[in-house]
Amino acid sequence: MLTFFVVQYTKGLMDQFAHWLPTDVYAVVVAFLVLIMAQLAIGANATDWRMYGLAFANAFLIAAAAGQMQNKAVRPPGHREGDGDGKGI
């Protein structure tokens, strides 16, 4: 959830300064940083390479979940394109 909000609030700024960076890749970077900060906050060893490897792998899963949250926010379930009442089918 934090990754979703950070990306949503900062992607406009990132588009201005790093327009070459796709939003999905930016979401992976944000997720990686959030995971690293969380591990360090609970006392993980900053020199343990396993923490960084697992955070990198999990960052892709979190970024994918954040992307799905974005899709649901833009196109809620039961809503059809061109349907003005929002009731869907």
C-alpha positions as CSV (number, residue, x, y, z in Angstrom):
1,M,0.0,0.0,0.0
2,L,2.8,2.4,0.8
3,T,4.5,1.7,-2.5
4,F,1.2,2.5,-4.3
5,F,0.8,5.8,-2.5
6,V,4.4,6.9,-2.9
7,V,4.4,6.1,-6.6
8,Q,1.0,7.8,-7.1
9,Y,2.1,11.0,-5.4
10,T,5.6,11.2,-7.0
11,K,5.2,9.9,-10.5
12,G,4.4,13.3,-11.9
13,L,7.6,14.6,-10.4
14,M,9.5,11.6,-11.7
15,D,8.1,12.2,-15.2
16,Q,9.6,15.6,-15.2
17,F,13.1,14.6,-14.1
18,A,13.4,11.1,-15.3
19,H,10.9,10.8,-18.2
20,W,12.9,7.8,-19.5
21,L,12.1,5.7,-16.4
22,P,8.9,3.7,-16.8
23,T,6.4,3.9,-13.9
24,D,6.5,0.1,-13.4
25,V,10.3,0.2,-13.0
26,Y,10.0,3.2,-10.7
27,A,7.5,1.2,-8.6
28,V,10.0,-1.6,-8.2
29,V,12.7,0.9,-7.0
30,V,10.2,2.4,-4.5
31,A,9.2,-1.1,-3.2
32,F,12.8,-2.1,-2.8
33,L,13.6,1.0,-0.8
34,V,10.5,0.6,1.4
35,L,11.5,-3.1,2.1
36,I,15.1,-2.2,2.9
37,M,14.0,0.6,5.3
38,A,11.6,-1.7,7.0
39,Q,14.2,-4.4,7.5
40,L,16.7,-1.9,8.8
41,A,14.1,-0.4,11.2
42,I,13.6,-3.7,12.9
43,G,17.3,-4.2,13.4
44,A,18.4,-6.3,10.4
45,N,22.2,-6.4,9.7
46,A,22.9,-3.9,6.9
47,T,25.9,-5.9,5.7
48,D,23.9,-9.1,5.1
49,W,23.6,-9.6,1.4
50,R,20.5,-11.8,1.8
51,M,18.4,-8.9,2.9
52,Y,19.1,-7.1,-0.3
53,G,18.5,-10.1,-2.5
54,L,15.2,-10.9,-0.9
55,A,14.1,-7.3,-0.9
56,F,14.9,-7.1,-4.6
57,A,12.9,-10.2,-5.4
58,N,9.9,-9.1,-3.2
59,A,10.0,-5.6,-4.7
60,F,8.7,-7.1,-8.0
61,L,5.8,-8.7,-6.3
62,I,4.9,-5.5,-4.4
63,A,5.2,-3.4,-7.5
64,A,2.8,-5.8,-9.3
65,A,0.3,-5.6,-6.5
66,A,0.6,-1.8,-6.5
67,G,-0.1,-1.9,-10.3
68,Q,-3.2,-4.0,-9.7
69,M,-4.4,-1.5,-7.1
70,Q,-3.9,1.3,-9.7
71,N,-6.0,-0.7,-12.2
72,K,-8.8,-1.2,-9.7
73,A,-8.8,2.5,-8.8
74,V,-9.0,3.5,-12.5
75,R,-11.4,0.8,-13.6
76,P,-13.4,-0.5,-10.6
77,P,-15.0,-4.0,-10.8
78,G,-18.4,-4.0,-12.4
79,H,-17.8,-0.8,-14.3
80,R,-18.0,-0.9,-18.1
81,E,-16.4,1.6,-20.5
82,G,-19.0,4.0,-21.7
83,D,-21.6,3.1,-19.0
84,G,-22.6,6.3,-17.4
85,D,-24.5,4.9,-14.4
86,G,-21.5,2.9,-13.0
87,K,-23.6,-0.1,-12.3
88,G,-21.8,-2.3,-14.8
89,I,-23.7,-5.1,-16.6
